[in-house]
XYZ file of C-alpha atoms in Angstrom:
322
model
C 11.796 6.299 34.323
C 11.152 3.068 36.387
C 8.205 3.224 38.105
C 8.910 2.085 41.989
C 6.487 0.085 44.194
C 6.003 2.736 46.150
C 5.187 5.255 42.960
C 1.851 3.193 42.131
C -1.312 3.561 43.428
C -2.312 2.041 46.640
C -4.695 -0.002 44.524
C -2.377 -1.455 42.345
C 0.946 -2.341 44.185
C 0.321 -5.869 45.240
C 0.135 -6.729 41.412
C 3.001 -5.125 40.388
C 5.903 -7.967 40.240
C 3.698 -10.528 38.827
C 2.293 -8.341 35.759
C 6.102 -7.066 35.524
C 6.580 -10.337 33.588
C 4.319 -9.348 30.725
C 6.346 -6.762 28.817
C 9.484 -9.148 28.771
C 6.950 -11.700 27.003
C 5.599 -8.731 24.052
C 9.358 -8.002 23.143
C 9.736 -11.737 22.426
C 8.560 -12.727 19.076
C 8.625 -16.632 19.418
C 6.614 -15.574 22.803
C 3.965 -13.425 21.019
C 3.025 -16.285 18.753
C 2.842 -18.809 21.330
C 0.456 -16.191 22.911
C -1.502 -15.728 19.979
C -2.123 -19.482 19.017
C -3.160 -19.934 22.621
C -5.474 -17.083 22.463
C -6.811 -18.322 19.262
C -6.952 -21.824 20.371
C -9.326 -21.360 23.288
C -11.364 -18.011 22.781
C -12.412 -17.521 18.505
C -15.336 -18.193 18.694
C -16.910 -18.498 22.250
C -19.809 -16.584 22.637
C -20.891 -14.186 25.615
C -23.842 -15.400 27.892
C -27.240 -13.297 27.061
C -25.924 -11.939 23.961
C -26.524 -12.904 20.349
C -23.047 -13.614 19.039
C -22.422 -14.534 15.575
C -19.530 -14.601 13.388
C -19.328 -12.946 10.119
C -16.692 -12.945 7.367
C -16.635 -9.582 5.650
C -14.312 -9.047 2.228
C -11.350 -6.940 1.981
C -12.115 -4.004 -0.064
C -8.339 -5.772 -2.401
C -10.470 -8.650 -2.681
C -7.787 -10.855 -1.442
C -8.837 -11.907 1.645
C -11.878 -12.086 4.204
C -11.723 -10.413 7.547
C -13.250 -12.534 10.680
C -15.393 -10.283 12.303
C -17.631 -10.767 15.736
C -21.478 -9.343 15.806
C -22.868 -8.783 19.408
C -26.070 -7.533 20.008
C -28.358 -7.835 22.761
C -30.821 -11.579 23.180
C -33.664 -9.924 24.385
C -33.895 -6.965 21.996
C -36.018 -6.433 18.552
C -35.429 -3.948 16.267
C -32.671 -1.638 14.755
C -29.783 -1.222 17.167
C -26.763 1.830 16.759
C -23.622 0.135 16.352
C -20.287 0.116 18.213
C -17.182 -0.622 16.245
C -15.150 -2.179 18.971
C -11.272 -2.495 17.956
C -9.375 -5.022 20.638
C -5.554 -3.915 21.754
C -2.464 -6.139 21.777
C 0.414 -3.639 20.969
C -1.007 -4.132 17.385
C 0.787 -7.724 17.881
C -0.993 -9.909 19.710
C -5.454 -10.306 20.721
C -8.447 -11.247 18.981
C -11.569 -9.916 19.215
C -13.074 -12.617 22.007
C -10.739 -11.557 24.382
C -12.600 -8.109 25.193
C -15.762 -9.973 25.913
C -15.565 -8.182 29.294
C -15.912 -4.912 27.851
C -17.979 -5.690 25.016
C -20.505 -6.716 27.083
C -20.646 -4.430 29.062
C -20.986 -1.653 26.466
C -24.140 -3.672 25.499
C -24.991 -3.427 29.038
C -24.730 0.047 29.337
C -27.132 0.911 26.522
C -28.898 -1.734 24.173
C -26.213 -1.596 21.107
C -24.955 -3.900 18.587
C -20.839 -4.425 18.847
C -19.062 -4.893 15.436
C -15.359 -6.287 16.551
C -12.776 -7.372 13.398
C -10.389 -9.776 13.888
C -7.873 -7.350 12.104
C -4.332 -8.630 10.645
C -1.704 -8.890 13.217
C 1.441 -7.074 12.679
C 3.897 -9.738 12.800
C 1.718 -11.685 10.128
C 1.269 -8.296 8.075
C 2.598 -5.102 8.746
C 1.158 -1.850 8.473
C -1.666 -0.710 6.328
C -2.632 -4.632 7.135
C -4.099 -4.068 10.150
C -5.343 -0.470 9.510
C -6.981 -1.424 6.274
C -8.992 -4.542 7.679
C -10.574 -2.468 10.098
C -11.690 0.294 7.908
C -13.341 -2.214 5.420
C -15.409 -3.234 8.221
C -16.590 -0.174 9.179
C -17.375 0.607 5.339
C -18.995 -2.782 5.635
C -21.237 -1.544 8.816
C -21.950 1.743 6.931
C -23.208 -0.533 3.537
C -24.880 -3.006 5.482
C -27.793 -1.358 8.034
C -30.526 -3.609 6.920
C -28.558 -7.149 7.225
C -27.265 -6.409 10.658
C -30.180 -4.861 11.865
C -28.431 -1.236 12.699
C -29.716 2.036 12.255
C -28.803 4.014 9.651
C -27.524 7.106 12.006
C -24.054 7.768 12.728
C -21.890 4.846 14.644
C -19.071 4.814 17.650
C -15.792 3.507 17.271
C -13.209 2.571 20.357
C -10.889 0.428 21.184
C -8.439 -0.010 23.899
C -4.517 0.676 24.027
C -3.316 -0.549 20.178
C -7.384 -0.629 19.278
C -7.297 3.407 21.243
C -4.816 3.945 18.010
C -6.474 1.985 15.227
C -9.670 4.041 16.789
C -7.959 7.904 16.325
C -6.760 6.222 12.944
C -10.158 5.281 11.730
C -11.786 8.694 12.950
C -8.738 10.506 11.014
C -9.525 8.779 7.714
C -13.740 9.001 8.372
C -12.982 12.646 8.239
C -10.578 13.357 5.426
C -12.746 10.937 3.459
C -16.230 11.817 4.859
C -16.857 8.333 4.188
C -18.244 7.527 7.353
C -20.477 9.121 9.837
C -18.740 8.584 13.187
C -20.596 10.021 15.816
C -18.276 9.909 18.363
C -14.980 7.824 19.390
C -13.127 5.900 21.945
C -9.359 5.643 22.078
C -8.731 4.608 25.374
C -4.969 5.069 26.236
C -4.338 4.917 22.908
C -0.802 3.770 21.153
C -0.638 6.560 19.167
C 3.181 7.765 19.141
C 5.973 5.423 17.474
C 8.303 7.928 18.871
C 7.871 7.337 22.333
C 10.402 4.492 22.696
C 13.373 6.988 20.810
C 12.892 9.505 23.678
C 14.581 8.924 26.660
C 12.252 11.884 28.802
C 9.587 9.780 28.177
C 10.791 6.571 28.840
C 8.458 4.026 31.144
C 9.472 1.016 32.512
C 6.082 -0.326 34.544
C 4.218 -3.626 34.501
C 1.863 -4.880 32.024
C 3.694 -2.394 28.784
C 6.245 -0.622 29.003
C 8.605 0.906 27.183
C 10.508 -1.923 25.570
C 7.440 -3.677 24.407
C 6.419 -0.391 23.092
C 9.455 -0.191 20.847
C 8.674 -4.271 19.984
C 5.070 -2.974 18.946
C 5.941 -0.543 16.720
C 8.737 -1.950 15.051
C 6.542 -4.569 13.886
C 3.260 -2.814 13.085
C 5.771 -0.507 10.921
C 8.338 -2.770 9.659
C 7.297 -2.212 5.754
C 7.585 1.614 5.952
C 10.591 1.752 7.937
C 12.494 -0.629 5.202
C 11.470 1.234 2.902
C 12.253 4.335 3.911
C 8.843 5.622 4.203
C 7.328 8.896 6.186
C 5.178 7.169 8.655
C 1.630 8.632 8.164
C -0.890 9.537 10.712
C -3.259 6.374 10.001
C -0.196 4.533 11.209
C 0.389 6.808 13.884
C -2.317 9.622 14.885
C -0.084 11.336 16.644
C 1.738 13.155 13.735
C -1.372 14.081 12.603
C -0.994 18.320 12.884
C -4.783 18.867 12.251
C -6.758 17.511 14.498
C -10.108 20.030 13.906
C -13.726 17.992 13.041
C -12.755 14.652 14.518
C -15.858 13.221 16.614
C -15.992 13.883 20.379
C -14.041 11.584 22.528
C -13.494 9.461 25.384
C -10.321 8.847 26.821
C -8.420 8.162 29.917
C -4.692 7.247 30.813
C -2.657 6.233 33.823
C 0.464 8.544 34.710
C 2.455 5.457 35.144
C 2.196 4.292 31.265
C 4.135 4.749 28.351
C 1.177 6.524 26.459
C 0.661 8.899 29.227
C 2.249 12.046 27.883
C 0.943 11.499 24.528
C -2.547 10.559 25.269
C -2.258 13.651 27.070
C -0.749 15.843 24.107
C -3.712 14.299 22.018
C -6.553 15.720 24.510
C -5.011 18.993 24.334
C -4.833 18.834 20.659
C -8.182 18.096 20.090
C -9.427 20.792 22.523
C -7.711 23.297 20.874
C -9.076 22.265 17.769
C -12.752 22.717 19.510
C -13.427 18.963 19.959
C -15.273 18.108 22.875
C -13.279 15.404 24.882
C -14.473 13.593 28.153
C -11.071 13.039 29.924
C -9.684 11.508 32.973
C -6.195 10.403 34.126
C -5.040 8.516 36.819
C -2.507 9.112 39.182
C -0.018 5.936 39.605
C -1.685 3.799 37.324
C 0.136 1.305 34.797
C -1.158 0.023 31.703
C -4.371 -1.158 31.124
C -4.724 -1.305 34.979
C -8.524 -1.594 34.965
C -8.715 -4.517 33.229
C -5.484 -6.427 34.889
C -6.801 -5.645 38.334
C -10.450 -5.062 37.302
C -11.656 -5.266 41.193
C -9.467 -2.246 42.568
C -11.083 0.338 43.540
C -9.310 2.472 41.273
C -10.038 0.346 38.709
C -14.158 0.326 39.190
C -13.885 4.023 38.739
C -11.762 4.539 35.684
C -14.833 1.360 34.523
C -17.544 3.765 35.757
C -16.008 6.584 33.931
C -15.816 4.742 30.177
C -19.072 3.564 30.615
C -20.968 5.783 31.958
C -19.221 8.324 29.804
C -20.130 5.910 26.531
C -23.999 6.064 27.578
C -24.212 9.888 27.700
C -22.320 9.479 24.234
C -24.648 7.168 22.674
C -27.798 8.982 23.744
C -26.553 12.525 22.192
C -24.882 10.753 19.011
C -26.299 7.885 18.313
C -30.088 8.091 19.478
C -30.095 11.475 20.283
C-alpha cells in the first residue's frame, strides 16, 4: 500500500515529500553509518537544561564489554526517585540515547523520575542478542543498584519508542519468564515488533519517515546471526511470536494507521487484552511513523504527546508511587 497525499492526516501532509527521503537513507548501509557517526559526533554526551545528567558505564553481565548508559533525574529534587528505563528507536540500526532528550525530559516533567537510557549495541555493529542483551544488563543493573542512583526500591517502567517500543515488549517478556525484575508497567510505543511484516505483501506500507523497505533493512540486520544460521527467531528478538502474552505489566501504546507497525501493534493490544492485561491504547487515523515527533507542533501530534504523557503519569502514580 502507498500511502497518497491525500490519505494522511490534514496535520501531516505538508511534510510528507520531504520526510519521504528518510526511509531511502535506513535501507542504505554506508548511509546509516554516516548517520550514526554524525549523531554520535554532536549529541553523546550533551546534557538537558534543568536536569542532572550524568553518564555511567555499566558492565556486561559476559564481562566483555561496558555499556554507555545516560542517568537523568530532576536538578531541583532530593531524595529517592522511581526510575524509567527509557530505550531510544532507530530501526534497531541507527540512535543513541541523547537524541530522545525531547521525550526524556519531558517524562521527568510529567512526574519527578529518574530516566535510565543505554546506549545499547547497534545492529549493524552486533547483531541480535547484542542489542537485546545490553539493555537487559542495565535494567539488572537499575534493579542491583537503588542506593547508588538514588531510586526506590519499588517496581520500575520501561518504554521506548518504535525499535526501543520492541526492545521494551522484549525486556517485559524476559522480566516475566525470569521474574527477575519488577516492572511495574511498560511503554512500547509503536513498537517494531514483527520481522514478518516486510514478507507480507497485505501489509505492505510505503509512507514517509519508515516504511516498509527500511523495515525489511532493520530486521535483516538486527537478525542477521540467526537467520545465517538457520535459527528460529525467538520472541526477545521479536515479541510478536510470543503466543503467551498473560502477566506482562500494563501498557501504553499508540500507532498511526499509516505505518508499517500498525496492524501488528494492533494484534499486540488485542493480545494482551485477551490475556487480561490492562492496556491504555490509542491509534491515529492517517498518521505515518513516528509522526509526533517529526512534526511535533501538529495538532495531531500535541495530542498523541498529551496521550503518552499524561497516560505515563497516571501509570507512575498507581505503579510506581502508588
Amino acid at each position: 500500500m502507498r500511502v497518497t497525499k491525500d490519505e494522511m492526516h490534514a496535520d501531516l501532509r505538508r511534510w510528507a515529500a520531504p520526510l519521504s527521503i528518510l526511509p531511502a537513507m535506513m535501507t542504505n548501509r554506508r548511509m546509516v553509518a554516516i548517520n550514526n557517526a554524525v549523531a554520535d559526533r554532536l549529541l553523546v554526551g550533551r546534557d538537558l537544561k534543568g536536569l542532572d545528567c550524568r553518564t555511567v558505564e555499566v558492565p556486561s553481565s559476559g564481562g566483555t564489554h561496558r555499556i554507555r548508559t545516560r542517568v537523568y533525574r530532576p536538578a531541583d529534587h532530593d531524595g529517592p526517585l522511581p526510575v524509567l528505563v527509557y530505550v531510544h528507536g532507530g530501526g534497531y540500526i541507527t540512535g543513541n540515547p541523547e537524541m530522545s532528550g525531547t521525550f526524556i525530559k519531558r517524562f521527568v516533567g510529567t512526574r519527578p523520575c529518574m530516566v535510565v537510557a543505554p546506549a545499547y549495541r547497534r545492529a549493524h555493529d552486533a547483531a541480535f542478542p547484542a542489542g537485546f542483551d545490553d539493555c537487559w544488563d542495565v535494567l539488572t543493573w537499575v534493579r542491583d543498584n537503588a542506593e547508588v542512583l538514588g531510586s526506590n526500591d519499588r517496581a520500575v517502567a520501561v518504554g521506548g519508542h518504535s525499535a526501543g517500543g520492541g526492545l521494551t515488549a522484549a525486556l517485559s517478556l524476559k522480566a516475566r519468564d525470569t521474574g527477575a525484575v519488577d516492572i511495574g508497567f511498560q511503554m512500547p510505543l509503536y513498537p517494531m515488533i514483527d520481522d514478518t511484516q516486510p514478507d507480507d505483501p497485505s501489509r505492505e506500507v510505503q509512507a514517509p519517515v519508515w516504511n516498509t523497505d527500511a523495515n525489511r533493512a532493520g530486521w535483516a540486520a538486527y537478525l542477521a546471526d540467526l537467520r545465517r544460521m538457520g535459527e528460529a527467531i525467538p520472541p526477545y528478538a521479536a515479541p510478536a511470536r510470543a503466543t503467551d502474552l498473560s502477566g506482562l505489566p500494563p501498557t501504553i501504546t499508540f500507532v498511526g494507521t499509516a505505518e508499517p507497525f500498525h496492524l501488528e501493534t494492533v494484534a499486540y493490544v488485542e493480545g494482551l487484552r485477551a490475556a487480561g492485561v490492562e492496556v491504555a491504547f490509542r491509534e491515529y487515523e492517517g498518521c505515518f511513523h513516528a509522526f509526533e515527533a517529526s512534526v511535533p507542533r501538529a495538532d495531531v501530534s500535541r495530542d498523541a504527546q498529551d496521550f503518552t504523557y499524561a497516560t505515563f503519569g497516571e501509570f507512575h502514580d498507581r505503579y510506581l508511587t502508588g
